mmCIF file of C-alpha atoms in Angstrom:
data_model
loop_
_atom_site.group_PDB
_atom_site.id
_atom_site.type_symbol
_atom_site.label_atom_id
_atom_site.label_comp_id
_atom_site.label_asym_id
_atom_site.label_seq_id
_atom_site.Cartn_x
_atom_site.Cartn_y
_atom_site.Cartn_z
ATOM 1 C CA MET G 750 24.485 -7.744 -19.352
ATOM 2 C CA VAL G 751 25.216 -7.699 -15.959
ATOM 3 C CA GLU G 752 27.477 -10.495 -15.903
ATOM 4 C CA GLY G 753 29.376 -8.888 -18.606
ATOM 5 C CA PHE G 754 30.221 -5.863 -16.778
ATOM 6 C CA PHE G 755 32.311 -8.506 -14.710
ATOM 7 C CA ALA G 756 34.102 -10.491 -17.158
ATOM 8 C CA SER G 757 36.725 -8.214 -18.272
ATOM 9 C CA ASP G 758 41.050 -7.316 -17.868
ATOM 10 C CA LYS G 759 40.245 -4.709 -16.006
ATOM 11 C CA ASN G 760 41.769 -4.750 -12.767
ATOM 12 C CA GLU G 761 38.741 -3.093 -10.950
ATOM 13 C CA ARG G 762 35.909 -5.538 -12.496
ATOM 14 C CA GLN G 763 38.535 -8.681 -12.030
ATOM 15 C CA ALA G 764 38.591 -7.496 -8.168
ATOM 16 C CA ALA G 765 35.243 -6.713 -7.951
ATOM 17 C CA SER G 766 33.986 -9.758 -9.154
ATOM 18 C CA THR G 767 36.134 -12.157 -6.997
ATOM 19 C CA LEU G 768 34.546 -9.330 -3.889
ATOM 20 C CA LEU G 769 30.887 -9.838 -5.279
ATOM 21 C CA GLU G 770 31.829 -13.861 -5.555
ATOM 22 C CA GLU G 771 33.241 -14.696 -1.327
ATOM 23 C CA LEU G 772 31.248 -12.854 0.319
ATOM 24 C CA SER G 773 28.190 -14.767 -1.652
ATOM 25 C CA ARG G 774 29.061 -17.415 -0.405
ATOM 26 C CA HIS G 775 28.581 -16.146 3.334
ATOM 27 C CA ALA G 776 25.230 -15.063 1.839
ATOM 28 C CA HIS G 777 22.886 -14.259 -1.134
ATOM 29 C CA LEU G 778 24.360 -11.740 -2.225
ATOM 30 C CA TYR G 779 22.727 -9.152 -4.301
ATOM 31 C CA ILE G 780 23.466 -6.344 -6.826
ATOM 32 C CA PHE G 781 21.502 -2.933 -6.103
ATOM 33 C CA GLY G 782 19.500 0.133 -7.490
ATOM 34 C CA GLY G 783 22.245 2.432 -9.712
ATOM 35 C CA MET G 784 25.092 0.201 -11.225
ATOM 36 C CA ILE G 785 22.432 -2.001 -13.140
ATOM 37 C CA ARG G 786 20.147 1.169 -14.279
ATOM 38 C CA ASP G 787 23.495 2.776 -15.586
ATOM 39 C CA ILE G 788 23.896 -1.054 -17.698
ATOM 40 C CA GLY G 789 20.305 -1.237 -18.597
ATOM 41 C CA LEU G 790 21.400 2.797 -19.745
ATOM 42 C CA SER G 791 24.204 3.446 -21.431
ATOM 43 C CA GLY G 792 26.339 -0.418 -21.666
ATOM 44 C CA LYS G 793 28.573 -2.146 -19.895
ATOM 45 C CA LYS G 794 31.417 0.663 -20.824
ATOM 46 C CA ASN G 795 29.740 3.864 -19.832
ATOM 47 C CA VAL G 796 29.251 2.617 -16.358
ATOM 48 C CA PHE G 797 30.414 5.119 -13.817
ATOM 49 C CA SER G 798 28.646 4.623 -10.355
ATOM 50 C CA ASP G 799 29.580 3.395 -7.600
ATOM 51 C CA ILE G 800 28.251 -0.385 -6.538
ATOM 52 C CA ASP G 801 25.523 -0.824 -4.026
ATOM 53 C CA LEU G 802 25.355 -4.525 -2.574
ATOM 54 C CA VAL G 803 23.108 -6.081 -0.773
ATOM 55 C CA PHE G 804 23.902 -8.775 1.896
ATOM 56 C CA SER G 805 20.977 -11.027 3.343
ATOM 57 C CA GLY G 806 22.784 -11.989 6.997
ATOM 58 C CA SER G 807 22.520 -9.799 9.959
ATOM 59 C CA ARG G 808 24.674 -6.850 9.478
ATOM 60 C CA GLU G 809 27.277 -8.518 12.759
ATOM 61 C CA GLU G 810 27.394 -11.652 10.026
ATOM 62 C CA LEU G 811 28.142 -9.110 7.041
ATOM 63 C CA ALA G 812 31.331 -7.117 9.110
ATOM 64 C CA HIS G 813 31.525 -10.482 9.607
ATOM 65 C CA ALA G 814 32.360 -11.708 5.979
ATOM 66 C CA LEU G 815 34.129 -8.579 5.013
ATOM 67 C CA LYS G 816 37.011 -8.790 7.264
ATOM 68 C CA HIS G 817 36.680 -12.634 6.987
ATOM 69 C CA ILE G 818 37.545 -12.449 2.778
ATOM 70 C CA GLY G 819 40.788 -9.374 3.859
ATOM 71 C CA ILE G 820 38.555 -6.636 3.453
ATOM 72 C CA GLU G 821 39.840 -4.188 7.336
ATOM 73 C CA THR G 822 39.143 -1.074 5.712
ATOM 74 C CA PHE G 823 35.226 -0.265 6.442
ATOM 75 C CA PHE G 824 33.898 1.975 7.377
ATOM 76 C CA GLU G 825 29.614 2.752 8.397
ATOM 77 C CA ASN G 826 27.689 5.133 6.107
ATOM 78 C CA LYS G 827 24.819 6.731 6.689
ATOM 79 C CA PHE G 828 21.820 4.358 5.973
ATOM 80 C CA GLY G 829 23.650 1.401 8.691
ATOM 81 C CA GLY G 830 25.243 -0.364 5.854
ATOM 82 C CA TYR G 831 29.740 -0.091 5.497
ATOM 83 C CA ARG G 832 31.403 2.341 2.642
ATOM 84 C CA LEU G 833 34.353 0.478 1.358
ATOM 85 C CA THR G 834 37.018 0.917 -1.340
ATOM 86 C CA HIS G 835 38.847 -1.760 -3.137
ATOM 87 C CA TYR G 836 40.336 -1.697 -6.509
ATOM 88 C CA GLU G 837 39.564 2.101 -6.585
ATOM 89 C CA VAL G 838 35.534 1.056 -6.922
ATOM 90 C CA GLU G 839 33.143 2.300 -4.302
ATOM 91 C CA TYR G 840 30.921 -0.087 -2.182
ATOM 92 C CA ASP G 841 28.158 0.369 -0.486
ATOM 93 C CA ILE G 842 26.220 -3.049 1.688
ATOM 94 C CA TRP G 843 24.311 -3.773 4.019
ATOM 95 C CA SER G 844 22.274 -6.285 5.212
ATOM 96 C CA LEU G 845 18.992 -6.580 3.654
ATOM 97 C CA GLU G 846 17.106 -6.281 6.719
ATOM 98 C CA ASP G 847 18.422 -3.468 7.396
ATOM 99 C CA THR G 848 16.698 -1.275 4.788
ATOM 100 C CA TRP G 849 16.242 1.811 6.223
ATOM 101 C CA ALA G 850 12.649 1.228 5.133
ATOM 102 C CA PHE G 851 12.517 -1.917 5.570
ATOM 103 C CA ARG G 852 13.984 -0.962 9.654
ATOM 104 C CA GLU G 853 11.362 1.605 9.733
ATOM 105 C CA ASN G 854 8.494 -0.500 9.493
ATOM 106 C CA VAL G 855 7.794 1.723 5.726
ATOM 107 C CA ILE G 856 7.938 -2.004 4.169
ATOM 108 C CA SER G 857 6.958 -4.830 5.386
ATOM 109 C CA LEU G 858 10.423 -7.425 4.802
ATOM 110 C CA ASN G 859 8.601 -10.896 2.507
ATOM 111 C CA THR G 860 11.222 -11.607 0.363
ATOM 112 C CA ILE G 861 13.794 -10.526 -1.616
ATOM 113 C CA HIS G 862 11.084 -8.707 -3.206
ATOM 114 C CA SER G 863 10.076 -6.891 -1.564
ATOM 115 C CA LEU G 864 12.874 -4.374 -1.573
ATOM 116 C CA LEU G 865 11.428 -3.188 -4.859
ATOM 117 C CA HIS G 866 9.708 -1.127 -2.865
ATOM 118 C CA THR G 867 12.283 0.538 -1.036
ATOM 119 C CA THR G 868 13.559 2.758 -3.453
ATOM 120 C CA LEU G 869 13.136 6.030 -4.129
ATOM 121 C CA MET G 870 12.625 5.882 -7.791
ATOM 122 C CA THR G 871 11.330 3.179 -10.206
ATOM 123 C CA TRP G 872 15.215 3.017 -12.583
ATOM 124 C CA ASP G 873 16.515 1.989 -9.188
ATOM 125 C CA ALA G 874 13.907 -1.032 -8.414
ATOM 126 C CA VAL G 875 15.835 -4.003 -10.342
ATOM 127 C CA ILE G 876 17.718 -6.330 -8.322
ATOM 128 C CA TYR G 877 20.559 -8.716 -9.646
ATOM 129 C CA ASP G 878 21.212 -11.685 -7.952
ATOM 130 C CA VAL G 879 25.169 -12.683 -8.325
ATOM 131 C CA LYS G 880 24.500 -17.185 -6.953
ATOM 132 C CA GLU G 881 21.428 -17.222 -9.131
ATOM 133 C CA LYS G 882 22.677 -14.685 -12.107
ATOM 134 C CA LYS G 883 18.943 -13.234 -12.521
ATOM 135 C CA LEU G 884 17.641 -9.725 -12.754
ATOM 136 C CA ILE G 885 14.629 -9.243 -10.350
ATOM 137 C CA THR G 886 12.585 -6.565 -11.411
ATOM 138 C CA HIS G 887 8.718 -5.112 -11.873
ATOM 139 C CA PRO G 888 7.555 -6.309 -14.623
ATOM 140 C CA ASN G 889 7.611 -3.552 -16.578
ATOM 141 C CA TYR G 890 11.040 -2.017 -15.388
ATOM 142 C CA LEU G 891 12.953 -2.649 -18.883
ATOM 143 C CA GLN G 892 9.597 -0.991 -21.228
ATOM 144 C CA ASP G 893 10.193 2.169 -18.422
ATOM 145 C CA LEU G 894 13.713 2.279 -19.517
ATOM 146 C CA ILE G 895 13.741 1.482 -23.409
ATOM 147 C CA ASN G 896 10.961 5.093 -23.051
ATOM 148 C CA ARG G 897 13.255 6.792 -20.872
ATOM 149 C CA ARG G 898 10.043 7.577 -18.299
ATOM 150 C CA LEU G 899 10.889 7.941 -14.702
ATOM 151 C CA ASP G 900 8.561 7.445 -11.634
ATOM 152 C CA LEU G 901 8.049 8.156 -7.742
ATOM 153 C CA VAL G 902 8.207 4.129 -5.708
ATOM 154 C CA LEU G 903 8.457 4.870 -2.088
ATOM 155 C CA GLU G 904 8.263 8.711 -0.650
ATOM 156 C CA GLN G 905 9.001 8.693 3.159
ATOM 157 C CA ASN G 906 12.488 9.016 2.880
ATOM 158 C CA PRO G 907 15.084 9.786 5.558
ATOM 159 C CA ASN G 908 16.690 12.953 3.348
ATOM 160 C CA GLU G 909 13.619 15.160 1.491
ATOM 161 C CA LYS G 910 16.162 17.449 0.584
ATOM 162 C CA GLY G 911 18.342 14.994 -0.806
ATOM 163 C CA SER G 912 15.779 13.600 -2.334
ATOM 164 C CA ILE G 913 14.798 15.818 -4.206
ATOM 165 C CA ILE G 914 18.272 16.578 -4.853
ATOM 166 C CA LYS G 915 18.720 13.043 -6.529
ATOM 167 C CA ILE G 916 15.447 12.994 -8.395
ATOM 168 C CA LEU G 917 16.759 16.010 -9.936
ATOM 169 C CA ARG G 918 19.995 15.107 -11.225
ATOM 170 C CA THR G 919 18.426 11.714 -12.562
ATOM 171 C CA ILE G 920 16.512 13.341 -14.719
ATOM 172 C CA TYR G 921 18.671 15.711 -16.494
ATOM 173 C CA ALA G 922 21.743 13.824 -16.530
ATOM 174 C CA LYS G 923 20.660 10.505 -17.763
ATOM 175 C CA ASP G 924 17.874 11.847 -20.155
ATOM 176 C CA VAL G 925 14.960 11.123 -18.684
ATOM 177 C CA VAL G 926 11.990 11.921 -21.383
ATOM 178 C CA THR G 927 8.878 11.119 -19.453
ATOM 179 C CA LEU G 928 7.416 12.113 -15.860
ATOM 180 C CA GLY G 929 5.354 9.439 -15.031
ATOM 181 C CA SER G 930 2.620 10.265 -12.560
ATOM 182 C CA LYS G 931 3.701 9.963 -8.594
ATOM 183 C CA LEU G 932 5.827 11.865 -10.297
ATOM 184 C CA CYS G 933 4.664 14.934 -10.943
ATOM 185 C CA ASP G 934 2.822 15.605 -7.607
ATOM 186 C CA TYR G 935 6.168 14.982 -5.479
ATOM 187 C CA LEU G 936 7.855 17.663 -7.145
ATOM 188 C CA ARG G 937 5.264 20.008 -7.933
ATOM 189 C CA CYS G 938 4.933 19.661 -3.714
ATOM 190 C CA ASN G 939 7.581 19.060 -2.504
ATOM 191 C CA LEU G 940 10.000 21.889 -5.062
ATOM 192 C CA LYS G 941 7.494 24.361 -3.079
ATOM 193 C CA ARG G 942 9.622 23.842 0.125
ATOM 194 C CA TYR G 943 12.436 24.948 -0.395
ATOM 195 C CA ASN G 944 14.799 27.925 -2.995
ATOM 196 C CA ARG G 945 16.469 27.422 -5.558
ATOM 197 C CA GLU G 946 19.310 28.424 -3.988
ATOM 198 C CA GLU G 947 18.986 26.611 -1.357
ATOM 199 C CA LEU G 948 18.692 23.548 -3.673
ATOM 200 C CA LEU G 949 22.181 24.159 -6.039
ATOM 201 C CA GLU G 950 23.609 25.335 -2.337
ATOM 202 C CA TYR G 951 22.971 21.380 -0.984
ATOM 203 C CA GLU G 952 23.538 19.416 -5.047
ATOM 204 C CA LEU G 953 27.585 21.563 -4.696
ATOM 205 C CA LEU G 954 28.227 20.344 -1.191
ATOM 206 C CA HIS G 955 26.167 16.852 -1.750
ATOM 207 C CA PHE G 956 28.310 16.181 -4.953
ATOM 208 C CA GLY G 957 30.889 18.550 -5.900
ATOM 209 C CA SER G 958 29.217 19.735 -8.672
ATOM 210 C CA ASN G 959 26.209 21.274 -10.115
ATOM 211 C CA ILE G 960 23.801 19.318 -12.591
ATOM 212 C CA MET G 961 21.197 21.647 -11.762
ATOM 213 C CA SER G 962 20.895 25.881 -11.918
ATOM 214 C CA HIS G 963 17.459 28.198 -11.734
ATOM 215 C CA SER G 964 16.657 28.512 -15.454
ATOM 216 C CA ARG G 965 16.575 24.053 -15.589
ATOM 217 C CA ILE G 966 13.792 24.281 -11.997
ATOM 218 C CA GLU G 967 11.927 27.037 -13.462
ATOM 219 C CA LYS G 968 11.278 25.212 -16.185
ATOM 220 C CA LEU G 969 10.691 21.588 -14.314
ATOM 221 C CA VAL G 970 8.256 24.213 -12.852
ATOM 222 C CA ALA G 971 6.247 25.953 -14.733
ATOM 223 C CA THR G 972 5.642 22.582 -17.058
ATOM 224 C CA LEU G 973 4.200 21.129 -13.496
ATOM 225 C CA GLN G 974 1.798 23.895 -12.533
ATOM 226 C CA GLU G 975 0.027 23.637 -16.008
ATOM 227 C CA TYR G 976 0.082 19.338 -14.546
ATOM 228 C CA ARG G 977 -3.698 18.333 -14.140
ATOM 229 C CA GLY G 978 -3.190 15.202 -12.555
ATOM 230 C CA GLY G 979 -3.342 11.691 -13.523
ATOM 231 C CA GLU G 980 -1.000 11.895 -16.290
ATOM 232 C CA ASP G 981 2.365 11.526 -17.557
ATOM 233 C CA VAL G 982 4.272 14.389 -17.925
ATOM 234 C CA ILE G 983 6.502 14.464 -21.068
ATOM 235 C CA ILE G 984 9.603 16.666 -20.574
ATOM 236 C CA ASN G 985 12.189 15.897 -22.852
ATOM 237 C CA HIS G 986 9.844 16.307 -26.785
ATOM 238 C CA TYR G 987 12.670 16.212 -28.842
ATOM 239 C CA LYS G 988 14.382 13.216 -26.785
ATOM 240 C CA ARG G 989 10.870 11.064 -27.260
ATOM 241 C CA LYS G 990 11.092 9.532 -31.324
ATOM 242 C CA LYS G 991 15.101 8.522 -30.076
ATOM 243 C CA SER G 992 15.183 4.712 -30.749
ATOM 244 C CA LEU G 993 16.356 3.888 -27.584
ATOM 245 C CA ARG G 994 16.891 -0.201 -26.260
ATOM 246 C CA PRO G 995 18.050 -2.124 -23.025
ATOM 247 C CA HIS G 996 21.994 -3.413 -23.317
ATOM 248 C CA TYR G 997 21.434 -6.144 -20.952
ATOM 249 C CA SER G 998 22.249 -8.572 -23.000
ATOM 250 C CA GLU G 999 24.575 -7.320 -24.536
#
């Protein structure tokens, strides 16, 4: 479970727990996306993601809260939030109202559940309420993790090429078995816009390594060319029968 990740004798996790507790005294605080996804896929011992936090107060209130709890060094990130390092752990923290899809009026902000509609992929559409200690997800979220099924949530985004690479890296680094129909449509359309070398150079520049390769991209493109629309596509048949389970209950 998420609480178990922070109930550790590791200094960085104890520091993370303290940071979250102190920030949550200033406004409702949520963990969002990658870290929770990785706990579900691999368990709390195998989490390598940065920690993304959403702060329900304004951007100014967030900056004040960080300084109030003794975090003096933080920098504005490219999404309008703040980036900081605390006990060797990287954090991205932003005001709920500054979420890109809300700010650009792509998605309406009604409740915290609206945040689930702002992610690129379904596996990232997960929230942990720090105060209430509960997960907030779509009804089929855990089942999709168990089945290693990945789909698209929001097509609009400020960085199309970066989004394509993020999807491809997720497919191959996280052992995706099945692609949902919306994701198939998106990839089949947008992979045509970029040559293979351009994508590999972008991946290496922004992530420091290449999970992708010419052969992986070509194989995926060939699979998508046979796709007729409206159905899921299995891309890793040899993993299909592997027994998987979510790790949130550990």
